[in-house]
PDB file of C-alpha atoms in Angstrom:
ATOM      1  CA  MET A  17      77.728 -61.556  60.029  1.00  0.00           C
ATOM      2  CA  LYS A  18      75.040 -58.076  59.177  1.00  0.00           C
ATOM      3  CA  LEU A  19      77.319 -56.231  62.777  1.00  0.00           C
ATOM      4  CA  ARG A  20      79.681 -56.333  60.698  1.00  0.00           C
ATOM      5  CA  ALA A  21      78.467 -55.277  56.732  1.00  0.00           C
ATOM      6  CA  LEU A  22      77.352 -52.492  59.359  1.00  0.00           C
ATOM      7  CA  MET A  23      80.285 -51.909  60.933  1.00  0.00           C
ATOM      8  CA  LEU A  24      82.341 -52.027  57.399  1.00  0.00           C
ATOM      9  CA  CYS A  25      79.445 -49.485  56.104  1.00  0.00           C
ATOM     10  CA  PHE A  26      80.059 -46.919  59.154  1.00  0.00           C
ATOM     11  CA  ALA A  27      83.694 -47.561  58.606  1.00  0.00           C
ATOM     12  CA  LEU A  28      83.370 -46.637  54.979  1.00  0.00           C
ATOM     13  CA  THR A  29      81.802 -43.330  55.414  1.00  0.00           C
ATOM     14  CA  VAL A  30      84.125 -42.382  58.454  1.00  0.00           C
ATOM     15  CA  THR A  31      86.992 -42.679  55.988  1.00  0.00           C
ATOM     16  CA  GLY A  32      85.903 -41.287  53.518  1.00  0.00           C
ATOM     17  CA  ALA A  33      84.312 -38.335  54.358  1.00  0.00           C
ATOM     18  CA  VAL A  34      88.401 -37.966  56.619  1.00  0.00           C
ATOM     19  CA  LEU A  35      90.037 -37.618  53.924  1.00  0.00           C
ATOM     20  CA  ALA A  36      87.544 -35.788  51.689  1.00  0.00           C
ATOM     21  CA  ASN A  37      89.628 -32.183  50.754  1.00  0.00           C
ATOM     22  CA  GLU A  38      87.952 -29.000  49.546  1.00  0.00           C
ATOM     23  CA  ALA A  39      88.391 -28.630  45.638  1.00  0.00           C
ATOM     24  CA  ALA A  40      91.131 -26.313  45.142  1.00  0.00           C
ATOM     25  CA  PRO A  41      91.168 -23.763  43.244  1.00  0.00           C
ATOM     26  CA  LEU A  42      91.742 -22.975  39.507  1.00  0.00           C
ATOM     27  CA  ALA A  43      93.570 -20.292  39.987  1.00  0.00           C
ATOM     28  CA  ALA A  44      96.857 -20.047  42.299  1.00  0.00           C
ATOM     29  CA  ASP A  45      95.357 -16.329  43.391  1.00  0.00           C
ATOM     30  CA  VAL A  46      91.889 -16.198  44.795  1.00  0.00           C
ATOM     31  CA  VAL A  47      91.389 -12.451  42.969  1.00  0.00           C
ATOM     32  CA  VAL A  48      92.762 -13.807  39.717  1.00  0.00           C
ATOM     33  CA  GLU A  49      89.727 -16.331  39.818  1.00  0.00           C
ATOM     34  CA  LYS A  50      87.401 -13.698  41.103  1.00  0.00           C
ATOM     35  CA  ARG A  51      88.195 -10.964  38.912  1.00  0.00           C
ATOM     36  CA  LEU A  52      88.771 -14.085  35.725  1.00  0.00           C
ATOM     37  CA  ILE A  53      84.685 -15.093  36.782  1.00  0.00           C
ATOM     38  CA  GLU A  54      83.904 -11.279  36.441  1.00  0.00           C
ATOM     39  CA  ILE A  55      85.223 -11.400  32.524  1.00  0.00           C
ATOM     40  CA  SER A  56      84.347 -14.142  31.738  1.00  0.00           C
ATOM     41  CA  GLU A  57      80.464 -13.690  32.851  1.00  0.00           C
ATOM     42  CA  GLU A  58      80.264 -11.221  30.102  1.00  0.00           C
ATOM     43  CA  LEU A  59      81.162 -12.733  27.322  1.00  0.00           C
ATOM     44  CA  ARG A  60      79.629 -15.548  25.114  1.00  0.00           C
ATOM     45  CA  CYS A  61      80.480 -19.224  24.816  1.00  0.00           C
ATOM     46  CA  LEU A  62      81.092 -18.974  20.423  1.00  0.00           C
ATOM     47  CA  VAL A  63      80.505 -23.090  20.690  1.00  0.00           C
ATOM     48  CA  CYS A  64      76.994 -23.274  23.074  1.00  0.00           C
ATOM     49  CA  GLN A  65      75.912 -19.262  21.706  1.00  0.00           C
ATOM     50  CA  ASN A  66      73.463 -19.023  25.132  1.00  0.00           C
ATOM     51  CA  GLU A  67      76.200 -19.253  28.352  1.00  0.00           C
ATOM     52  CA  THR A  68      78.698 -17.145  29.432  1.00  0.00           C
ATOM     53  CA  ILE A  69      82.334 -18.397  29.099  1.00  0.00           C
ATOM     54  CA  ALA A  70      82.110 -19.118  32.761  1.00  0.00           C
ATOM     55  CA  ALA A  71      79.377 -21.653  32.240  1.00  0.00           C
ATOM     56  CA  SER A  72      79.665 -23.533  29.824  1.00  0.00           C
ATOM     57  CA  GLN A  73      81.790 -26.496  29.321  1.00  0.00           C
ATOM     58  CA  ALA A  74      82.882 -26.819  26.163  1.00  0.00           C
ATOM     59  CA  ASP A  75      86.711 -27.368  25.216  1.00  0.00           C
ATOM     60  CA  LEU A  76      87.134 -24.280  23.829  1.00  0.00           C
ATOM     61  CA  ALA A  77      85.394 -21.978  26.553  1.00  0.00           C
ATOM     62  CA  GLN A  78      88.397 -23.194  28.651  1.00  0.00           C
ATOM     63  CA  ASP A  79      90.752 -22.417  26.300  1.00  0.00           C
ATOM     64  CA  LEU A  80      89.193 -18.883  26.083  1.00  0.00           C
ATOM     65  CA  ARG A  81      89.361 -18.448  30.735  1.00  0.00           C
ATOM     66  CA  ARG A  82      92.794 -20.209  29.750  1.00  0.00           C
ATOM     67  CA  GLU A  83      93.784 -17.652  27.967  1.00  0.00           C
ATOM     68  CA  ILE A  84      91.953 -14.446  30.378  1.00  0.00           C
ATOM     69  CA  ARG A  85      94.251 -16.410  33.152  1.00  0.00           C
ATOM     70  CA  THR A  86      97.062 -15.289  30.877  1.00  0.00           C
ATOM     71  CA  LEU A  87      96.015 -12.102  30.128  1.00  0.00           C
ATOM     72  CA  ILE A  88      95.020 -11.152  33.928  1.00  0.00           C
ATOM     73  CA  GLY A  89      99.517 -12.348  34.535  1.00  0.00           C
ATOM     74  CA  GLU A  90     100.206 -10.049  31.708  1.00  0.00           C
ATOM     75  CA  GLY A  91      98.624  -7.364  34.198  1.00  0.00           C
ATOM     76  CA  LYS A  92      96.212  -6.001  31.176  1.00  0.00           C
ATOM     77  CA  SER A  93      92.865  -4.757  32.296  1.00  0.00           C
ATOM     78  CA  ASP A  94      89.831  -5.780  32.530  1.00  0.00           C
ATOM     79  CA  LYS A  95      88.733  -2.906  28.762  1.00  0.00           C
ATOM     80  CA  GLU A  96      91.951  -4.188  27.626  1.00  0.00           C
ATOM     81  CA  ILE A  97      90.857  -7.980  28.074  1.00  0.00           C
ATOM     82  CA  LEU A  98      87.350  -7.166  26.293  1.00  0.00           C
ATOM     83  CA  ASP A  99      88.702  -5.597  23.794  1.00  0.00           C
ATOM     84  CA  PHE A 100      91.215  -7.971  22.995  1.00  0.00           C
ATOM     85  CA  MET A 101      88.243 -10.879  22.802  1.00  0.00           C
ATOM     86  CA  VAL A 102      86.238  -8.277  20.624  1.00  0.00           C
ATOM     87  CA  VAL A 103      89.545  -7.954  17.996  1.00  0.00           C
ATOM     88  CA  ARG A 104      89.891 -11.800  17.286  1.00  0.00           C
ATOM     89  CA  TYR A 105      86.205 -12.683  17.259  1.00  0.00           C
ATOM     90  CA  GLY A 106      84.161  -9.963  17.049  1.00  0.00           C
ATOM     91  CA  ASP A 107      81.544  -8.369  19.235  1.00  0.00           C
ATOM     92  CA  PHE A 108      79.444 -11.543  19.725  1.00  0.00           C
ATOM     93  CA  VAL A 109      81.801 -12.771  22.429  1.00  0.00           C
ATOM     94  CA  LEU A 110      80.284 -10.371  24.132  1.00  0.00           C
ATOM     95  CA  TYR A 111      77.027 -10.964  25.864  1.00  0.00           C
ATOM     96  CA  ARG A 112      76.320  -6.815  25.487  1.00  0.00           C
ATOM     97  CA  PRO A 113      76.783  -5.826  21.868  1.00  0.00           C
ATOM     98  CA  PRO A 114      77.402  -2.289  21.798  1.00  0.00           C
ATOM     99  CA  VAL A 115      75.024  -0.320  20.026  1.00  0.00           C
ATOM    100  CA  LYS A 116      76.501   0.636  17.097  1.00  0.00           C
ATOM    101  CA  PRO A 117      75.093   0.689  13.761  1.00  0.00           C
ATOM    102  CA  THR A 118      76.006  -3.403  12.832  1.00  0.00           C
ATOM    103  CA  THR A 119      74.468  -3.718  15.643  1.00  0.00           C
ATOM    104  CA  TRP A 120      71.513  -1.834  15.418  1.00  0.00           C
ATOM    105  CA  LEU A 121      69.330  -4.509  13.935  1.00  0.00           C
ATOM    106  CA  LEU A 122      70.268  -7.135  16.549  1.00  0.00           C
ATOM    107  CA  TRP A 123      68.778  -4.036  19.070  1.00  0.00           C
ATOM    108  CA  GLY A 124      66.591  -3.243  17.296  1.00  0.00           C
ATOM    109  CA  GLY A 125      65.240  -6.112  15.627  1.00  0.00           C
ATOM    110  CA  PRO A 126      62.716  -7.595  18.328  1.00  0.00           C
ATOM    111  CA  PHE A 127      60.975  -3.863  18.514  1.00  0.00           C
ATOM    112  CA  LEU A 128      60.644  -4.148  14.739  1.00  0.00           C
ATOM    113  CA  LEU A 129      58.823  -7.883  14.637  1.00  0.00           C
ATOM    114  CA  LEU A 130      56.739  -6.754  17.470  1.00  0.00           C
ATOM    115  CA  ALA A 131      55.497  -3.759  15.833  1.00  0.00           C
ATOM    116  CA  ALA A 132      55.068  -5.923  12.318  1.00  0.00           C
ATOM    117  CA  GLY A 133      53.412  -8.635  15.363  1.00  0.00           C
ATOM    118  CA  VAL A 134      50.420  -6.095  16.677  1.00  0.00           C
ATOM    119  CA  PHE A 135      49.711  -3.854  13.030  1.00  0.00           C
ATOM    120  CA  ALA A 136      49.351  -7.547  10.773  1.00  0.00           C
ATOM    121  CA  LEU A 137      47.092  -8.736  14.619  1.00  0.00           C
ATOM    122  CA  ILE A 138      44.982  -5.581  13.816  1.00  0.00           C
ATOM    123  CA  ARG A 139      45.112  -5.988   9.913  1.00  0.00           C
ATOM    124  CA  PHE A 140      43.728  -9.375  10.188  1.00  0.00           C
ATOM    125  CA  LEU A 141      41.317  -8.732  12.907  1.00  0.00           C
ATOM    126  CA  ARG A 142      39.253  -5.122  11.042  1.00  0.00           C
ATOM    127  CA  ARG A 143      38.819  -7.452   7.935  1.00  0.00           C
ATOM    128  CA  ARG A 144      36.942 -10.631  10.303  1.00  0.00           C
ATOM    129  CA  ALA A 145      35.487  -7.569  12.087  1.00  0.00           C
ATOM    130  CA  LYS A 146      33.964  -6.332   8.593  1.00  0.00           C
ATOM    131  CA  GLU A 147      33.702  -9.490   7.458  1.00  0.00           C
ATOM    132  CA  ALA A 148      31.320 -10.600  10.433  1.00  0.00           C
ATOM    133  CA  ALA A 149      29.910  -7.808  10.206  1.00  0.00           C
ATOM    134  CA  ALA A 150      25.654  -7.673   8.385  1.00  0.00           C
ATOM    135  CA  PRO A 151      25.947  -5.895   4.955  1.00  0.00           C
ATOM    136  CA  ALA A 152      24.099  -3.203   5.401  1.00  0.00           C
ATOM    137  CA  LEU A 153      20.573  -4.105   3.392  1.00  0.00           C
ATOM    138  CA  SER A 154      18.667  -1.653   0.830  1.00  0.00           C
ATOM    139  CA  GLU A 155      15.401  -0.422   0.861  1.00  0.00           C
ATOM    140  CA  GLU A 156      13.910  -2.933  -0.494  1.00  0.00           C
ATOM    141  CA  GLU A 157      15.124  -5.896   1.779  1.00  0.00           C
ATOM    142  CA  ARG A 158      14.334  -3.873   4.721  1.00  0.00           C
ATOM    143  CA  ARG A 159      10.409  -3.660   3.590  1.00  0.00           C
ATOM    144  CA  ARG A 160      10.896  -7.197   3.115  1.00  0.00           C
ATOM    145  CA  ALA A 161      12.020  -8.283   6.202  1.00  0.00           C
ATOM    146  CA  ALA A 162       9.322  -5.966   8.393  1.00  0.00           C
ATOM    147  CA  ALA A 163       7.198  -7.513   6.221  1.00  0.00           C
ATOM    148  CA  LEU A 164       8.108 -11.345   7.829  1.00  0.00           C
ATOM    149  CA  LEU A 165       8.375 -10.087  11.011  1.00  0.00           C
ATOM    150  CA  ASP A 166       5.272  -8.715  11.390  1.00  0.00           C
ATOM    151  CA  SER A 167       3.434 -12.211   9.556  1.00  0.00           C
ATOM    152  CA  SER A 168       5.545 -14.440  12.483  1.00  0.00           C
ATOM    153  CA  ASN A 169       4.317 -12.202  15.206  1.00  0.00           C
ATOM    154  CA  SER A 170       0.611 -12.532  13.634  1.00  0.00           C
TER     155      SER A 170
END
């Protein structure tokens, strides 16, 4: 009985391996598919926002990949396709938006935040150091402290 079960499992495994096919490419032309991937890695998924449309499984990303395939089929260049997407969705769709007045805050914002943080940290540390430092003693307080030290040492 065990032998029959083992032979059945082996037969099913071998049959599955024989019948398995390689995944068919999404595009009929491998060159088109490669170009699609290169272009879609430059575009941000508008749903996920932290993934390219090449990596995203969102419905909109699939629609955008389909649109890119269509544009490639029409003979558009990579730049024309990217320009089409920017006109349609704005600079946000680009994973690396261009540096221009409307995106200066996007590019410079992290540096401004870093500078503000360093400035605030320096002010905080200086203020804390001032508060921790002992206040200067007057001449009278120094004499009293010296007298107390002399009396405790003798």
